[in-house]
Amino acid sequence: MFDINIDESLPKAVFYKELSAQLESLLYGERDLICNAAQLSAFIMQSVPDLNWAGFYFSRGQELVLGPYVGKVACPRIPLTKGVCGAAATTKTVQRVADVHQFPGHIACDGDTRSELVFPIFDGGALIGVLDLDSPVKDRFDEEDQLGVGQFVEIFVKSTDFNWSIGAF
Ligand code: SME
């Protein structure tokens, strides 16, 4: 069993540094894309407070297709031109949205979601997909959350083999 031990009252930079060390241990020795994406989704939901959804969409042509996640059932496909996830994929930049109701084209998979933090994921120069964190709290994510979860993304990318080759992958 893998326990995540974290004190939520720590300063955020320390909180994320400690979590990053625990994520390194969790992913150590495993390079499978689906496995590591599932683990990171669950790790985030278990450790980062005030979230209602965390998970992946993978790049498939002109769409993003739902991957491993923890949360309520979600939209299976997102066109690259739509939503916060589509914006992260097309602009290749992190999207931090304080109020999704003010974001044109936001896709409401879960009506409880108020703010989002979405990271594009790259293997070298190639877009693999996005990591999406949703919160029911307006303006939930700040710069330190972006930096902290950004460290999780770096650990995930260096720990994972993206030459996954079954079916549509
Ligand atoms: N809200 C996202 C869609 C994905 S779900 O929230 C899980 C968006 O607008 O990109």
GROMACS .gro file of C-alpha atoms and ligand atoms in nm:
model
  179
    1MET     CA    1   0.000   0.000   0.000
    2PHE     CA    2   0.124   0.352  -0.083
    3ASP     CA    3   0.031   0.618   0.172
    4ILE     CA    4   0.037   0.985   0.082
    5ASN     CA    5   0.146   1.178   0.392
    6ILE     CA    6   0.099   1.548   0.365
    7ASP     CA    7   0.018   1.838   0.593
    8GLU     CA    8  -0.222   2.072   0.412
    9SER     CA    9  -0.127   2.359   0.645
   10LEU     CA   10   0.230   2.376   0.506
   11PRO     CA   11   0.321   2.677   0.291
   12LYS     CA   12   0.217   2.587  -0.063
   13ALA     CA   13   0.570   2.576  -0.205
   14VAL     CA   14   0.674   2.325   0.066
   15PHE     CA   15   0.348   2.132   0.029
   16TYR     CA   16   0.411   2.081  -0.343
   17LYS     CA   17   0.782   2.004  -0.293
   18GLU     CA   18   0.696   1.726  -0.047
   19LEU     CA   19   0.422   1.594  -0.272
   20SER     CA   20   0.661   1.593  -0.569
   21ALA     CA   21   0.901   1.369  -0.375
   22GLN     CA   22   0.612   1.132  -0.298
   23LEU     CA   23   0.501   1.132  -0.661
   24GLU     CA   24   0.858   1.039  -0.769
   25SER     CA   25   0.836   0.734  -0.540
   26LEU     CA   26   0.487   0.644  -0.660
   27LEU     CA   27   0.589   0.640  -1.028
   28TYR     CA   28   0.938   0.493  -0.970
   29GLY     CA   29   1.004   0.186  -1.188
   30GLU     CA   30   0.682   0.216  -1.391
   31ARG     CA   31   0.682   0.368  -1.741
   32ASP     CA   32   0.340   0.269  -1.879
   33LEU     CA   33   0.140   0.570  -2.004
   34ILE     CA   34  -0.206   0.453  -1.895
   35CYS     CA   35  -0.082   0.332  -1.557
   36ASN     CA   36   0.107   0.653  -1.477
   37ALA     CA   37  -0.176   0.876  -1.602
   38ALA     CA   38  -0.422   0.687  -1.378
   39GLN     CA   39  -0.183   0.709  -1.081
   40LEU     CA   40  -0.123   1.082  -1.125
   41SER     CA   41  -0.498   1.151  -1.149
   42ALA     CA   42  -0.567   0.963  -0.824
   43PHE     CA   43  -0.258   1.113  -0.655
   44ILE     CA   44  -0.381   1.465  -0.729
   45MET     CA   45  -0.735   1.396  -0.608
   46GLN     CA   46  -0.602   1.239  -0.286
   47SER     CA   47  -0.358   1.514  -0.205
   48VAL     CA   48  -0.465   1.849  -0.351
   49PRO     CA   49  -0.764   1.998  -0.164
   50ASP     CA   50  -1.088   2.134  -0.309
   51LEU     CA   51  -1.098   1.952  -0.644
   52ASN     CA   52  -1.391   1.774  -0.809
   53TRP     CA   53  -1.207   1.629  -1.113
   54ALA     CA   54  -0.850   1.553  -1.218
   55GLY     CA   55  -0.741   1.366  -1.526
   56PHE     CA   56  -0.621   1.342  -1.882
   57TYR     CA   57  -0.740   1.403  -2.233
   58PHE     CA   58  -0.515   1.263  -2.508
   59SER     CA   59  -0.453   1.424  -2.844
   60ARG     CA   60  -0.618   1.238  -3.137
   61GLY     CA   61  -0.612   1.437  -3.463
   62GLN     CA   62  -0.842   1.737  -3.429
   63GLU     CA   63  -0.986   1.618  -3.099
   64LEU     CA   64  -0.895   1.540  -2.742
   65VAL     CA   65  -1.017   1.201  -2.616
   66LEU     CA   66  -1.085   1.125  -2.251
   67GLY     CA   67  -0.812   0.930  -2.071
   68PRO     CA   68  -0.762   0.817  -1.711
   69TYR     CA   69  -0.925   1.044  -1.454
   70VAL     CA   70  -1.087   1.061  -1.110
   71GLY     CA   71  -1.419   1.243  -1.080
   72LYS     CA   72  -1.767   1.233  -1.229
   73VAL     CA   73  -1.813   1.086  -1.577
   74ALA     CA   74  -1.697   1.339  -1.836
   75CYS     CA   75  -1.730   1.442  -2.202
   76PRO     CA   76  -1.558   1.170  -2.409
   77ARG     CA   77  -1.428   1.401  -2.684
   78ILE     CA   78  -1.337   1.771  -2.696
   79PRO     CA   79  -1.266   1.945  -3.030
   80LEU     CA   80  -0.934   2.131  -3.024
   81THR     CA   81  -1.130   2.451  -3.085
   82LYS     CA   82  -1.344   2.412  -2.770
   83GLY     CA   83  -1.316   2.459  -2.398
   84VAL     CA   84  -1.031   2.524  -2.161
   85CYS     CA   85  -0.868   2.193  -2.256
   86GLY     CA   86  -0.885   2.281  -2.627
   87ALA     CA   87  -0.728   2.621  -2.552
   88ALA     CA   88  -0.439   2.457  -2.361
   89ALA     CA   89  -0.382   2.215  -2.651
   90THR     CA   90  -0.397   2.472  -2.933
   91THR     CA   91  -0.206   2.752  -2.762
   92LYS     CA   92   0.035   2.502  -2.597
   93THR     CA   93   0.022   2.708  -2.280
   94VAL     CA   94  -0.112   2.643  -1.930
   95GLN     CA   95  -0.467   2.772  -1.885
   96ARG     CA   96  -0.557   2.899  -1.538
   97VAL     CA   97  -0.921   3.003  -1.537
   98ALA     CA   98  -1.053   3.171  -1.222
   99ASP     CA   99  -1.420   3.154  -1.329
  100VAL     CA  100  -1.521   2.912  -1.602
  101HIS     CA  101  -1.852   3.097  -1.643
  102GLN     CA  102  -1.650   3.383  -1.793
  103PHE     CA  103  -1.452   3.157  -2.029
  104PRO     CA  104  -1.601   3.158  -2.383
  105GLY     CA  105  -1.662   2.802  -2.503
  106HIS     CA  106  -1.614   2.639  -2.164
  107ILE     CA  107  -1.747   2.282  -2.167
  108ALA     CA  108  -1.947   2.209  -1.852
  109CYS     CA  109  -1.894   1.836  -1.796
  110ASP     CA  110  -1.972   1.886  -1.427
  111GLY     CA  111  -2.198   2.181  -1.341
  112ASP     CA  112  -2.021   2.215  -1.004
  113THR     CA  113  -1.692   2.323  -1.165
  114ARG     CA  114  -1.605   2.690  -1.114
  115SER     CA  115  -1.230   2.712  -1.182
  116GLU     CA  116  -0.981   2.511  -1.384
  117LEU     CA  117  -0.608   2.457  -1.430
  118VAL     CA  118  -0.509   2.280  -1.754
  119PHE     CA  119  -0.156   2.183  -1.862
  120PRO     CA  120  -0.054   2.081  -2.213
  121ILE     CA  121   0.167   1.770  -2.202
  122PHE     CA  122   0.452   1.727  -2.448
  123ASP     CA  123   0.682   1.442  -2.543
  124GLY     CA  124   0.970   1.643  -2.689
  125GLY     CA  125   0.786   1.880  -2.925
  126ALA     CA  126   0.481   1.656  -2.976
  127LEU     CA  127   0.156   1.730  -2.793
  128ILE     CA  128   0.044   1.416  -2.608
  129GLY     CA  129  -0.265   1.569  -2.448
  130VAL     CA  130  -0.364   1.774  -2.145
  131LEU     CA  131  -0.390   1.732  -1.769
  132ASP     CA  132  -0.709   1.897  -1.639
  133LEU     CA  133  -0.776   1.994  -1.275
  134ASP     CA  134  -1.125   2.122  -1.189
  135SER     CA  135  -1.248   2.282  -0.868
  136PRO     CA  136  -1.595   2.374  -0.737
  137VAL     CA  137  -1.429   2.680  -0.576
  138LYS     CA  138  -1.409   3.002  -0.777
  139ASP     CA  139  -1.048   3.123  -0.824
  140ARG     CA  140  -0.913   2.806  -0.657
  141PHE     CA  141  -0.575   2.804  -0.835
  142ASP     CA  142  -0.294   3.055  -0.793
  143GLU     CA  143   0.059   3.087  -0.931
  144GLU     CA  144   0.195   2.849  -0.666
  145ASP     CA  145  -0.060   2.581  -0.760
  146GLN     CA  146   0.043   2.624  -1.122
  147LEU     CA  147   0.413   2.587  -1.035
  148GLY     CA  148   0.347   2.295  -0.799
  149VAL     CA  149   0.127   2.092  -1.032
  150GLY     CA  150   0.371   2.187  -1.310
  151GLN     CA  151   0.635   1.991  -1.112
  152PHE     CA  152   0.399   1.691  -1.110
  153VAL     CA  153   0.370   1.718  -1.489
  154GLU     CA  154   0.751   1.722  -1.525
  155ILE     CA  155   0.783   1.412  -1.307
  156PHE     CA  156   0.506   1.237  -1.504
  157VAL     CA  157   0.671   1.319  -1.839
  158LYS     CA  158   1.018   1.202  -1.738
  159SER     CA  159   0.875   0.885  -1.577
  160THR     CA  160   0.660   0.777  -1.872
  161ASP     CA  161   0.719   0.600  -2.203
  162PHE     CA  162   0.498   0.767  -2.464
  163ASN     CA  163   0.566   0.507  -2.734
  164TRP     CA  164   0.253   0.325  -2.630
  165SER     CA  165   0.135   0.119  -2.924
  166ILE     CA  166  -0.195  -0.063  -2.878
  167GLY     CA  167  -0.504   0.027  -3.083
  168ALA     CA  168  -0.545   0.396  -3.156
  169PHE     CA  169  -0.237   0.500  -2.959
  170SME     N1  170  -1.430   2.178  -1.864
  170SME     C1  171  -1.337   2.133  -1.959
  170SME     C2  172  -1.384   2.003  -2.019
  170SME     C3  173  -1.335   1.884  -1.946
  170SME     S1  174  -1.416   1.853  -1.805
  170SME     O1  175  -1.419   1.963  -1.717
  170SME     C4  176  -1.364   1.717  -1.731
  170SME     C5  177  -1.310   2.234  -2.066
  170SME     O2  178  -1.383   2.333  -2.082
  170SME     O3  179  -1.213   2.215  -2.136
   0.00000   0.00000   0.00000
